[in-house]
Short mmCIF file of C-alpha atoms in Angstrom, two decimals:
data_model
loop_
_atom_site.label_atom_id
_atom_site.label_comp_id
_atom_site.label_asym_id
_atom_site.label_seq_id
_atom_site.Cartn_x
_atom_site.Cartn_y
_atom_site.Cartn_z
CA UNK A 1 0.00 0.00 0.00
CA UNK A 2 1.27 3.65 -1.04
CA UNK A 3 2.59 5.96 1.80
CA UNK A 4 -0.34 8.55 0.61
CA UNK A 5 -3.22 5.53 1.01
CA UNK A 6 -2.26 4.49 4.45
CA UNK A 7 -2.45 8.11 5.68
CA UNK A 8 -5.47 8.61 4.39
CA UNK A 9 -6.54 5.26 5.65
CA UNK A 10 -5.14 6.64 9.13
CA UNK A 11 -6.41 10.26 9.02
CA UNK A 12 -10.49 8.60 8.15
CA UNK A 13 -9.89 6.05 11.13
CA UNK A 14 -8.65 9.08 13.50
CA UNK A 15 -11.83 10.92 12.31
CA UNK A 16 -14.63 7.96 12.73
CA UNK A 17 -12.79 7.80 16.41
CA UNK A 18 -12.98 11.42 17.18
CA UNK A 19 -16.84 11.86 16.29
CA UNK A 20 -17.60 8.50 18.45
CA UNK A 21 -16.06 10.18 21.56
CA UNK A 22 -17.90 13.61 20.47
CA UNK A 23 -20.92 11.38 20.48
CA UNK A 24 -20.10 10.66 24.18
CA UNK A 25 -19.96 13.70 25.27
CA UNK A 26 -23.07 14.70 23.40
CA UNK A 27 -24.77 11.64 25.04
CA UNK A 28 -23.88 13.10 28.65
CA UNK A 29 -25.24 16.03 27.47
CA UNK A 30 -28.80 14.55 26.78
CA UNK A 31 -29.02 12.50 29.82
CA UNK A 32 -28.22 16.03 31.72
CA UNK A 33 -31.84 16.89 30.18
CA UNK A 34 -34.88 17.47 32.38
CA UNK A 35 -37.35 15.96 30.30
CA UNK A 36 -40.40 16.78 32.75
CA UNK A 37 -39.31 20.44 32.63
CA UNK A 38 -41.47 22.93 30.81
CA UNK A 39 -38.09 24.78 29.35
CA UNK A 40 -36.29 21.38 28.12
CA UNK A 41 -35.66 22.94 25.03
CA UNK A 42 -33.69 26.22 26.88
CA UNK A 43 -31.04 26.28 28.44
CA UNK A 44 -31.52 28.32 32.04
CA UNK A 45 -28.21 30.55 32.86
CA UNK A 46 -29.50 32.49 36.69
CA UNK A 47 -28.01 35.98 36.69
CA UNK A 48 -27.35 38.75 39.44
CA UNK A 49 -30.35 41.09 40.30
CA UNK A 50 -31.09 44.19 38.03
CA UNK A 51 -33.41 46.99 37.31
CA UNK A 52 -32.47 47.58 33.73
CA UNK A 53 -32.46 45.58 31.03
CA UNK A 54 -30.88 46.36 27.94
CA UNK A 55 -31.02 43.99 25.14
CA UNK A 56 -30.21 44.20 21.40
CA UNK A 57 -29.04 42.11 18.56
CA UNK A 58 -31.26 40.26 15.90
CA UNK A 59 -34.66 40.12 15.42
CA UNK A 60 -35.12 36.26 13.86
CA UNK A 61 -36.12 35.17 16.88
CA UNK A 62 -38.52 36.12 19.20
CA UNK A 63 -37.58 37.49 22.89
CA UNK A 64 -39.82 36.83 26.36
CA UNK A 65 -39.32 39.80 28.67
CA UNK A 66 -41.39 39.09 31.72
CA UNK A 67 -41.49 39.11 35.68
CA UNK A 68 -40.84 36.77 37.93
CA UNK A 69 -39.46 36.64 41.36
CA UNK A 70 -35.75 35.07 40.03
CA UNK A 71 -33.73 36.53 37.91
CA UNK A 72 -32.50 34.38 34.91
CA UNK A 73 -32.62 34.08 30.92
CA UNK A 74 -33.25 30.91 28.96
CA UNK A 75 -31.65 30.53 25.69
CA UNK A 76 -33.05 28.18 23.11
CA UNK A 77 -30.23 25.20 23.48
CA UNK A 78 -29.84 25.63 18.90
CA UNK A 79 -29.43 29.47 19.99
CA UNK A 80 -26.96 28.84 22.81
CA UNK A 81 -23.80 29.67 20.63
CA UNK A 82 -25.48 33.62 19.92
CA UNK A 83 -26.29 34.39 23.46
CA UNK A 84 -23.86 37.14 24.88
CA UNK A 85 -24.38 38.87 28.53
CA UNK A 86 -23.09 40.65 30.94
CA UNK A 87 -24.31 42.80 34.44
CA UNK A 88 -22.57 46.16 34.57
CA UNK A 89 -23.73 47.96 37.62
CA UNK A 90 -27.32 47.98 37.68
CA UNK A 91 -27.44 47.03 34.04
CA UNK A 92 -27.96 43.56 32.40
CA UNK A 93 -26.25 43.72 28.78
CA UNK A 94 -27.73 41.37 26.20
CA UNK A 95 -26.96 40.75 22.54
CA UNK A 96 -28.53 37.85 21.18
CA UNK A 97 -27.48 37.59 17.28
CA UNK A 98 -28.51 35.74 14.59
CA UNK A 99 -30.45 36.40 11.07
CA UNK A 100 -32.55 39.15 10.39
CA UNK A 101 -36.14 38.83 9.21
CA UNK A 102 -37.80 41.61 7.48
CA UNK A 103 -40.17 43.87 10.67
CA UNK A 104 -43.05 43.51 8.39
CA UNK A 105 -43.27 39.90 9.02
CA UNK A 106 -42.58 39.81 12.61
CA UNK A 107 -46.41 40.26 13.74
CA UNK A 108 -47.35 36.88 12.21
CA UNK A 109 -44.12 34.92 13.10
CA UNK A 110 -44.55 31.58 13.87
CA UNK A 111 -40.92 31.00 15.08
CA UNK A 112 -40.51 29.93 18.39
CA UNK A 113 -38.79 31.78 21.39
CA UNK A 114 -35.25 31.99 21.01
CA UNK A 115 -34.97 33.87 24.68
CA UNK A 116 -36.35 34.13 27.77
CA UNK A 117 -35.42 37.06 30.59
CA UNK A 118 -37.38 36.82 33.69
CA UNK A 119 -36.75 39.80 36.17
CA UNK A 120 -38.41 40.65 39.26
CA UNK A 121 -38.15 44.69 39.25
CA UNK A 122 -37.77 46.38 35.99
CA UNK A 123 -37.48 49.96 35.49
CA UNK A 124 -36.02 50.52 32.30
CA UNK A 125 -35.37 48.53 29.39
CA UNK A 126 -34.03 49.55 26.20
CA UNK A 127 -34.67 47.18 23.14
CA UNK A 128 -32.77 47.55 20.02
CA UNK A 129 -33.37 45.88 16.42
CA UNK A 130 -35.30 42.84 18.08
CA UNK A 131 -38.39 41.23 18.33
CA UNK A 132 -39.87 41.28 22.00
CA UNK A 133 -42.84 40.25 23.93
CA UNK A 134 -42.79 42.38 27.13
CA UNK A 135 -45.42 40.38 29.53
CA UNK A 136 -46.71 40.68 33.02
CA UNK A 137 -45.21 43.26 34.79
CA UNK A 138 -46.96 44.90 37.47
CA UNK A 139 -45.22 47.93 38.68
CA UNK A 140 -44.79 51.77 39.74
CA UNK A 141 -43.11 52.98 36.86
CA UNK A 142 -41.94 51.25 33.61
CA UNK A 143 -39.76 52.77 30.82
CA UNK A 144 -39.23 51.13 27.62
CA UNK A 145 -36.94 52.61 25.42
CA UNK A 146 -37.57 51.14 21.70
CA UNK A 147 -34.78 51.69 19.03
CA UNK A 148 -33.12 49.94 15.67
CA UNK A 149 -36.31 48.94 13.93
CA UNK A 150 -37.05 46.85 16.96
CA UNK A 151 -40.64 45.15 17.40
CA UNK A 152 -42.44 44.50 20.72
CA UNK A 153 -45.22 43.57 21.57
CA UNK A 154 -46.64 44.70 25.34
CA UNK A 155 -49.17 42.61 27.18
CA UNK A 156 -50.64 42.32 30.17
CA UNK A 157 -48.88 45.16 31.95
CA UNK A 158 -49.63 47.37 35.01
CA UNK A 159 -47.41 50.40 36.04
CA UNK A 160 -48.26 54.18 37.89
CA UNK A 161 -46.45 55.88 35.35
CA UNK A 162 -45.77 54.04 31.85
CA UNK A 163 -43.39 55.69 29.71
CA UNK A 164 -42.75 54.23 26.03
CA UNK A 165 -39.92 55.96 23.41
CA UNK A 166 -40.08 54.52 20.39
CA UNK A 167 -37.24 55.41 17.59
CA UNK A 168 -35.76 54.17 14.38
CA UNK A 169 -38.66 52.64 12.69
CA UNK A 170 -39.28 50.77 15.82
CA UNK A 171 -42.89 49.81 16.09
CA UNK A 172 -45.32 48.63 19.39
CA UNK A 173 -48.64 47.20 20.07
CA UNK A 174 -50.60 46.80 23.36
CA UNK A 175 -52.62 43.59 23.75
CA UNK A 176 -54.48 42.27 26.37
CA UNK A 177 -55.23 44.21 29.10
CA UNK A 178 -52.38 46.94 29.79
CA UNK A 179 -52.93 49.98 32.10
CA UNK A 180 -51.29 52.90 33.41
CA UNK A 181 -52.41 56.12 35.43
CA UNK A 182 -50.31 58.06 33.15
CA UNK A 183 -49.06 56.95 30.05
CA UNK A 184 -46.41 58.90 28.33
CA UNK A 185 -46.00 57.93 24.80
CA UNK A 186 -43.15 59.32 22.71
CA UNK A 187 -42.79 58.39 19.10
CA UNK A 188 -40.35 59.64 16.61
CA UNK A 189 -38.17 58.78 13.65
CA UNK A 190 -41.06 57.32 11.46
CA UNK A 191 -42.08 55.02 14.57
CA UNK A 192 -45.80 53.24 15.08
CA UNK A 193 -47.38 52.45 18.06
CA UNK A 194 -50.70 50.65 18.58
CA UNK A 195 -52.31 51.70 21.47
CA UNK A 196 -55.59 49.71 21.53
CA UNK A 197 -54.65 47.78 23.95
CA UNK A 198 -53.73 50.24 26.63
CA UNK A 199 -56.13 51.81 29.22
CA UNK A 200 -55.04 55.04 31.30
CA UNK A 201 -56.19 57.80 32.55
CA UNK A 202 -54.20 60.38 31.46
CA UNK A 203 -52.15 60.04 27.79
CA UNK A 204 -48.83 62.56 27.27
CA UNK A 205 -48.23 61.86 23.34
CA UNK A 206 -45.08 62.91 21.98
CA UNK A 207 -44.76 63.05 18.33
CA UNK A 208 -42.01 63.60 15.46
CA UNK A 209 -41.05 62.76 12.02
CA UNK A 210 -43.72 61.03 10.21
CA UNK A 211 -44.77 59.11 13.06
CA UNK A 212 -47.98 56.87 13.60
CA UNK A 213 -49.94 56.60 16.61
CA UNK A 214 -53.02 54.55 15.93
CA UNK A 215 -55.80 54.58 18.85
CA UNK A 216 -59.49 52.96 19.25
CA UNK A 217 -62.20 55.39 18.40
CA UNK A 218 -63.58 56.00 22.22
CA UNK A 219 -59.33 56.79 23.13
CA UNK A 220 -59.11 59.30 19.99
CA UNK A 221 -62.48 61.02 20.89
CA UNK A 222 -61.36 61.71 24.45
CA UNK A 223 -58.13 63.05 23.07
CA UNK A 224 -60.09 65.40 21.19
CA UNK A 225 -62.40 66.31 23.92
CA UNK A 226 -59.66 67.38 26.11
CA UNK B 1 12.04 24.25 1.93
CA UNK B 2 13.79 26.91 -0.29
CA UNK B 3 11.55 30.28 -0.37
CA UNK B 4 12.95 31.41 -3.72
CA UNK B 5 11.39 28.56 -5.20
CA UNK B 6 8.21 28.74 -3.62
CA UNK B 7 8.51 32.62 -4.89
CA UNK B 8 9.16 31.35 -8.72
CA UNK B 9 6.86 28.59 -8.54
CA UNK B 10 3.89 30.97 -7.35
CA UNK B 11 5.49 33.40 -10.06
CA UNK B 12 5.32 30.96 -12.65
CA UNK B 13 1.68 29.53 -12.02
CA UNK B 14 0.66 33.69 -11.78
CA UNK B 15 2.01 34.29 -15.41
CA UNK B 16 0.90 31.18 -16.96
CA UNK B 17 -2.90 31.84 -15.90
CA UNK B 18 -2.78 35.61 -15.23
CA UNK B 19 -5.19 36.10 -18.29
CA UNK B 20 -7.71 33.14 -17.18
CA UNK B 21 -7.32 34.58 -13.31
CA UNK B 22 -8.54 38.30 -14.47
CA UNK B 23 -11.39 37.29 -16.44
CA UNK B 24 -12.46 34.74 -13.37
CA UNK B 25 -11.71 37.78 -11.27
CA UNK B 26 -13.97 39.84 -13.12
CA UNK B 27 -16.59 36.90 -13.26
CA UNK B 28 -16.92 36.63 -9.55
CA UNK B 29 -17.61 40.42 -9.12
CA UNK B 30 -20.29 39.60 -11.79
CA UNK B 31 -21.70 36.83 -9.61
CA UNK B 32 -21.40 38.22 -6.75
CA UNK B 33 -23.51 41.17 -7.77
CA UNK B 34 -26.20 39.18 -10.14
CA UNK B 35 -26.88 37.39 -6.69
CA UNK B 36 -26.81 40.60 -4.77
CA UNK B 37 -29.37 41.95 -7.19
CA UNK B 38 -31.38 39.00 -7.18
CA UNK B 39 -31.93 39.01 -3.29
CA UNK B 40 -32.93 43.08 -3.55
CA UNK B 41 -35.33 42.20 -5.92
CA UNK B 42 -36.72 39.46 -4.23
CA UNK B 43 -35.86 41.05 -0.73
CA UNK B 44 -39.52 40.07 0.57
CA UNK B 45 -39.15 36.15 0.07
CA UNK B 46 -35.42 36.06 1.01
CA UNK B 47 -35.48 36.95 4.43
CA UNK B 48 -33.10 35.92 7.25
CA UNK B 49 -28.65 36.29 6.72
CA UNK B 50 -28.60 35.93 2.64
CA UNK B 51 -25.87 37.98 2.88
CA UNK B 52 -24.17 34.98 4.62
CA UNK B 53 -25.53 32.75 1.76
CA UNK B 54 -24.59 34.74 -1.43
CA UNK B 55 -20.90 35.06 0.44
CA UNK B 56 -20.76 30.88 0.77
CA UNK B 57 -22.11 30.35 -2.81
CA UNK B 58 -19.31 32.81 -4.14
CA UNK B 59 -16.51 31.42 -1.99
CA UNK B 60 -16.95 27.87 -2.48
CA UNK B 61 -17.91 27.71 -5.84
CA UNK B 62 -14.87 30.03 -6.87
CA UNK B 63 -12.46 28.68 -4.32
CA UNK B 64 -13.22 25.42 -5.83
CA UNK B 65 -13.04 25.93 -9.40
CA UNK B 66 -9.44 28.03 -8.28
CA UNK B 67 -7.42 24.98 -6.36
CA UNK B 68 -8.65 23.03 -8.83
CA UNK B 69 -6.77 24.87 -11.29
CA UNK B 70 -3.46 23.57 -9.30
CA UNK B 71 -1.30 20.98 -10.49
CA UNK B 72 -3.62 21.25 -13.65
CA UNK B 73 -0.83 19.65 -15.49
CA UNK B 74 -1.22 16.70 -14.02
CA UNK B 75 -4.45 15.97 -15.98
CA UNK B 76 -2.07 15.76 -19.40
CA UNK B 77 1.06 12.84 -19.26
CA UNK B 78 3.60 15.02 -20.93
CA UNK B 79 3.03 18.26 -19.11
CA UNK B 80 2.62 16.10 -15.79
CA UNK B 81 6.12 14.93 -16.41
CA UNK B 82 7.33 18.42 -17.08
CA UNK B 83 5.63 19.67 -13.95
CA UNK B 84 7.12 16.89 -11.93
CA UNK B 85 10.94 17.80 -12.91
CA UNK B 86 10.23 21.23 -12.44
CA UNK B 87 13.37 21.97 -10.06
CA UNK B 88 11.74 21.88 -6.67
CA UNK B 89 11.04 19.85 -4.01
CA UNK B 90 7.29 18.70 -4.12
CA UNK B 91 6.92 19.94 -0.67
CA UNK B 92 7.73 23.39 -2.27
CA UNK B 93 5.05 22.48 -4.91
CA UNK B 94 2.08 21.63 -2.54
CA UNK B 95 2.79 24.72 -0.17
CA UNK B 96 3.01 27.05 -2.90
CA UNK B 97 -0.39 25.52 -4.26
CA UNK B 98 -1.56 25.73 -0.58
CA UNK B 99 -0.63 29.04 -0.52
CA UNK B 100 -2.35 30.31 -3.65
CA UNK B 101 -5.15 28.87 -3.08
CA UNK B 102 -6.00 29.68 0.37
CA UNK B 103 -4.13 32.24 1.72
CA UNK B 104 -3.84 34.75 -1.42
CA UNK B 105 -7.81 33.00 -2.69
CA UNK B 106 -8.94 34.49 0.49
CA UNK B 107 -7.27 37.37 0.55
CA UNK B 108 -8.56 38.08 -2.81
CA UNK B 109 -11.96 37.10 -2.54
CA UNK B 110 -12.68 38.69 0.84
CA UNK B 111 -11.92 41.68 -1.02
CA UNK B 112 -13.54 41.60 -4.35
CA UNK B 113 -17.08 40.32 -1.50
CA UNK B 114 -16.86 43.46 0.59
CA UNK B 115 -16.47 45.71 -2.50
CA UNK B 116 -19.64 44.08 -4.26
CA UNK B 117 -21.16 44.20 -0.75
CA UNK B 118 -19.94 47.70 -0.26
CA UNK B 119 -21.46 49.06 -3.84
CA UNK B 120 -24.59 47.39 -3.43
CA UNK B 121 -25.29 48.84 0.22
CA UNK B 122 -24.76 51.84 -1.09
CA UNK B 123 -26.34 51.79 -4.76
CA UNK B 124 -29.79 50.50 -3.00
CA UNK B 125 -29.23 52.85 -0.44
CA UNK B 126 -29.63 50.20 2.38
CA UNK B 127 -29.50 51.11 6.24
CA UNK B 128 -27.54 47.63 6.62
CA UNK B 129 -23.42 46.93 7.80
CA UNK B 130 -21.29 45.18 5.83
CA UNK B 131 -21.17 41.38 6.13
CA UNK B 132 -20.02 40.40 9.63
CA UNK B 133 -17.24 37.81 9.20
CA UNK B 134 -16.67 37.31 12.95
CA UNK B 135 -20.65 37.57 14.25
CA UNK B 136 -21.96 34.55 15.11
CA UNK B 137 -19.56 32.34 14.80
CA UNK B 138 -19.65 32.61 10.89
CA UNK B 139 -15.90 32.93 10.48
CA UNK B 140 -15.73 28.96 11.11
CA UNK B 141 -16.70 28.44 7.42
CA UNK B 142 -13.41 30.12 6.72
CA UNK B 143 -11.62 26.62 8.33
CA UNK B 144 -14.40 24.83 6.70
CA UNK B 145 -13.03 26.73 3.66
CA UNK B 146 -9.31 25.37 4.50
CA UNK B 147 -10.53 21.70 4.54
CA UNK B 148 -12.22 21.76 1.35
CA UNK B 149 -9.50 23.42 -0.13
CA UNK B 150 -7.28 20.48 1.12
CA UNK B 151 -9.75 17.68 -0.08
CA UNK B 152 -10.17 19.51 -3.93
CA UNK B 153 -6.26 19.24 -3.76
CA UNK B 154 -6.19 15.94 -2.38
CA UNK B 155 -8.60 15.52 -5.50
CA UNK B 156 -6.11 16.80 -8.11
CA UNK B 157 -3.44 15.14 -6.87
CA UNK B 158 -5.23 11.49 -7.00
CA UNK B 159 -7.28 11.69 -9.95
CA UNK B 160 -6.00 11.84 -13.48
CA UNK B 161 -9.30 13.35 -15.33
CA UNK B 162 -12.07 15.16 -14.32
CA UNK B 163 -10.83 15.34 -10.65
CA UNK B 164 -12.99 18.27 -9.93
CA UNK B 165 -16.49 16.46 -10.52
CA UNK B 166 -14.80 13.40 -9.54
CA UNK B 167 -13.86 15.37 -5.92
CA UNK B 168 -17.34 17.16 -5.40
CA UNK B 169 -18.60 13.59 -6.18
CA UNK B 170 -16.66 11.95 -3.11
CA UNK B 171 -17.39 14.80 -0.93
CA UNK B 172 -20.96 14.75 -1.38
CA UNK B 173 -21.13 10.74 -0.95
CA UNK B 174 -18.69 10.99 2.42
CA UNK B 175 -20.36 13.40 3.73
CA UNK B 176 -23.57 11.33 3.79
CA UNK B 177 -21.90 8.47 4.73
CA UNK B 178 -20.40 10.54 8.11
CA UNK B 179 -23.62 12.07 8.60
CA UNK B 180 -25.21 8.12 8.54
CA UNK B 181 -22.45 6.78 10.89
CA UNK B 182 -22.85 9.93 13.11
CA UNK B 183 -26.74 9.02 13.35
CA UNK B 184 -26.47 5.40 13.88
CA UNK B 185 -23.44 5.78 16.65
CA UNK B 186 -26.28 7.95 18.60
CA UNK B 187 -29.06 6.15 18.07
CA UNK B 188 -26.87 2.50 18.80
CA UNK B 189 -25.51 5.25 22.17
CA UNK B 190 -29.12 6.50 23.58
CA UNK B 191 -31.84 4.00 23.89
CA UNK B 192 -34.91 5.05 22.08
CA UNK B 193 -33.47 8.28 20.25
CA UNK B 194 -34.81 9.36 16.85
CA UNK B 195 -32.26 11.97 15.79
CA UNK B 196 -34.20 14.22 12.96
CA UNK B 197 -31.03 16.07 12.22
CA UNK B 198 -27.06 16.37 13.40
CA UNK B 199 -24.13 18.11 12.62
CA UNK B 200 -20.89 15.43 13.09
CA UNK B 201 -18.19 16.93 15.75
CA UNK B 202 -21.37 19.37 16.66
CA UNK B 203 -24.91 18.59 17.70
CA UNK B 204 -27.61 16.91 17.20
CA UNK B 205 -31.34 17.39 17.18
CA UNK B 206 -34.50 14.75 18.65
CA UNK B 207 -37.86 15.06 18.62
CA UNK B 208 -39.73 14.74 22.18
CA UNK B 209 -43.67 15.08 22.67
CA UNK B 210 -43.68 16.98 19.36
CA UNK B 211 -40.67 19.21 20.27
CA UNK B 212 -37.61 19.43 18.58
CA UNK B 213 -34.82 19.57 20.99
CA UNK B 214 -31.39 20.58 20.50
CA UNK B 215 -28.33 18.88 22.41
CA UNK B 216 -25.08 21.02 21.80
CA UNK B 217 -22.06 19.75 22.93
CA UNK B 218 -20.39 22.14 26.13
CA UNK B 219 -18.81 25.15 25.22
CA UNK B 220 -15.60 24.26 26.80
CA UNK B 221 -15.55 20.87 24.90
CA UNK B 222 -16.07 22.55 21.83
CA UNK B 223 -13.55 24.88 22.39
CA UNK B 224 -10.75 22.07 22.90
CA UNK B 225 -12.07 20.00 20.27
CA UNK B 226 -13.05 22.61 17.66
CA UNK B 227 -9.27 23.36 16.62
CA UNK B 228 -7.76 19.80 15.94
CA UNK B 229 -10.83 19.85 13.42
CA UNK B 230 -10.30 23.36 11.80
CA UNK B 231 -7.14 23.31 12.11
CA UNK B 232 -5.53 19.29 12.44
CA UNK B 233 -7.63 18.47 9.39
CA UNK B 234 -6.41 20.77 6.62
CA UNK B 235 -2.66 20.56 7.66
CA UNK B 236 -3.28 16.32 7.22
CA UNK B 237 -5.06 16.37 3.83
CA UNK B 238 -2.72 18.97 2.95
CA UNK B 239 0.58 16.19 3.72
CA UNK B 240 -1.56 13.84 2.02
CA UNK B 241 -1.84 15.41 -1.18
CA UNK B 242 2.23 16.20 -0.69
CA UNK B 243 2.83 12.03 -0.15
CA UNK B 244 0.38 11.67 -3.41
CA UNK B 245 2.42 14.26 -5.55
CA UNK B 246 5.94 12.74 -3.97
CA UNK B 247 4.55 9.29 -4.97
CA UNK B 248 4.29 10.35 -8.95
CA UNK B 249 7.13 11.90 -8.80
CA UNK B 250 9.16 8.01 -8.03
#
């Protein structure tokens, strides 16, 4: 047999060997699973406490911003690899890349959740170029601060004071059942908010550069009335 | 090694193909930007990194078609010979090839990709960056790059005619075959797995109560294993193809 034929002989043995003992470790891996956990498919990193949240990257995959009394985030195990974060202060710094999906899509998406944060005490979070769900948070005061062409949608929130900035082509809608005493919306840079699903009693709007706020007929009359 | 004769043989393969290397040059831009045009017009359908796709297509297809055009003398007896006698070591004559076609290919390409990408940011006046090599981990496909450079090599040197279909051939029929073994080693390791896809040296993905879940193998693991792949790999088909081209030359 020729010199070059026995090392490749060699060099495809070394290789079938190697990708057996990856297989190992993969195998540990799996049995490490919880399979009767709700989040099998995530995997749950616990962080520091925080009160603001700032989070940008991509927005192919959906992100989960929502209360709970422990701090952590859950990455999608496929999404593991994109996840980068860091507490600075009183600051958690996320960037969670990947592909980006055109924002006119994003309402419909059927993707599934590439990333949950669960925080106890919000007070600001600043999104930017994502695709967020911002749920349950029940609160005195709530900032979100909306940049990059981001997309989130807000539901089931309760807060004193609510303030939203949206800028960059970002765009927001309210579902559910959100309410705040005063709700300061600020929308600039072509931005769109949907504010259907918001009740308050008093609205600040803030508008610039070809921006759209859209509101239900009984919100817009009131706004006229006053 | 002598590094004047890795100079003149580099020198030599240059001149010889200069004219065939500037029109292929010139080609690629034109590729490049036909599939840069064809993902603006169809910008609505092609969503997600196609930037990452058209930059793939172009380097694999091209970086192909250029290592293949090493050692293309050994397709023809009589110029074979000539190229065998050629006064240098056949060490010298892989590492130049290596050299040409990855190093200086790379070089090349990486900048004929960013000024396509460049032109066409700024012709369809786009708010997008430039293509981010080192996000996401994309820069591994430049080691995946190095290994297929070595096998199309590996290709030339072993295969008298038509090495280049020949090589895709093999590549396309071993990777199934590791991608078969990979499965069945997993499936013969877990009891009662049904792997629906996996990546060999990687991951691997099952299906569980109508979930698709995703086992990755640990970061630190990865990170000790990751470069005797990327980097073990090329350097071995690489002395391969040097033993092959020694072996013709006896």
């Amino acid at each position: 047999m020729k010199s070059g034929n026995i090392a490749l002989s060699i060099l495809v043995l070394l290789l079938l060997t190697s990708m057996v003992w990856v297989n190992t470790q993969l195998k540990e891996v799996y049995h490490e699973i919880d399979f009767t956990d709700k989040l099998r498919s995530y995997l749950t990193i616990e962080t520091d406490q925080y009160s603001i949240l700032k989070v940008s990257g991509s927005n192919g995959y959906p992100i989960d911003i929502k209360q709970s009394e422990k701090p952590s985030i859950s990455v999608l195990r496929s999404r593991a690899s994109q996840l980068e974060h860091r507490i600075e202060g009183d600051t958690l710094i996320i960037r969670f890349s990947g592909a980006r999906v055109s924002p006119a899509s994003l309402a419909a998406t059927t993707t599934p959740t590439g990333l949950i944060i669960s925080s106890s005490k919000l007070s600001g979070v600043i999104l930017t170029d994502t695709h967020n769900r911002v749920t349950g948070f029940s609160q005195p005061s709530f900032t979100l601060d909306l940049r990059g062409e981001s997309y989130t949608e807000i539901t089931d929130n309760q807060a004193s004071t609510l303030r939203v900035k949206a800028s960059q082509r970002s765009s927001f809608e309210f579902y559910n059942k959100n309410t705040a005493d005063t709700a300061y919306i600020t929308l600039k840079d072509n931005s769109v908010g949907f504010l259907d699903g918001l009740s308050y009693h008093r609205l600040q709007p803030a508008m610039e550069d070809s921006s759209l706020m859209v509101l239900s007929k009984s919100a817009l009359q009131a706004l006229i009335k006053k | 090694m002598n590094w004047s004769s890795i100079r003149l043989l580099i020198t030599r393969q240059l001149k010889e193909h200069m004219r065939v290397y500037l029109i292929s040059l010139a080609l690629l831009a034109g590729l490049l930007s036909f599939m840069f045009l064809l993902i603006h017009n169809w910008r609505d359908s092609f969503t997600g990194a196609v930037e990452n796709g058209v930059f793939l297509i172009g380097l694999f297809l091209s970086g192909g078609m250029f290592t293949n055009s090493m050692f293309k003398e050994l397709s023809n007896k009589p110029e074979g010979i000539w190229l065998l006698n050629t006064p240098a070591t056949s060490l010298e004559k892989v590492f130049s090839a290596v050299l040409l076609s990855s190093v200086v290919f790379l070089a090349i390409y990486l900048g004929v990709f960013f000024l396509v990408d460049a032109l066409y940011l700024s012709l369809t006046a786009q708010s997008g960056n430039l293509l981010g090599i080192f996000s996401n981990g994309f820069h591994e496909f430049i080691f995946l790059y190095l290994i297929f450079n070595g096998l199309v090599l590996l290709g030339r040197a072993s295969f008298m005619k038509y090495s280049f279909l020949k090589t895709m051939v093999l590549i396309i029929g071993v990777v199934i075959l590791l991608n078969t073994f990979n499965n069945f080693t997993l499936e013969y390791m877990i009891p009662d797995l049904s792997v629906t896809s996996s990546m060999p040296f990687s991951s691997f993905q099952f299906r569980h109560s109508g979930e698709n879940i995703h086992v990755l193998l640990p970061s630190s693991t990865r990170a000790a294993f990751m470069p005797f792949l990327w980097i073990l790999l090329p350097l071995a088909l690489w002395g391969i193809t040097w033993l092959k081209i020694k072996e013709k030359e006896i």
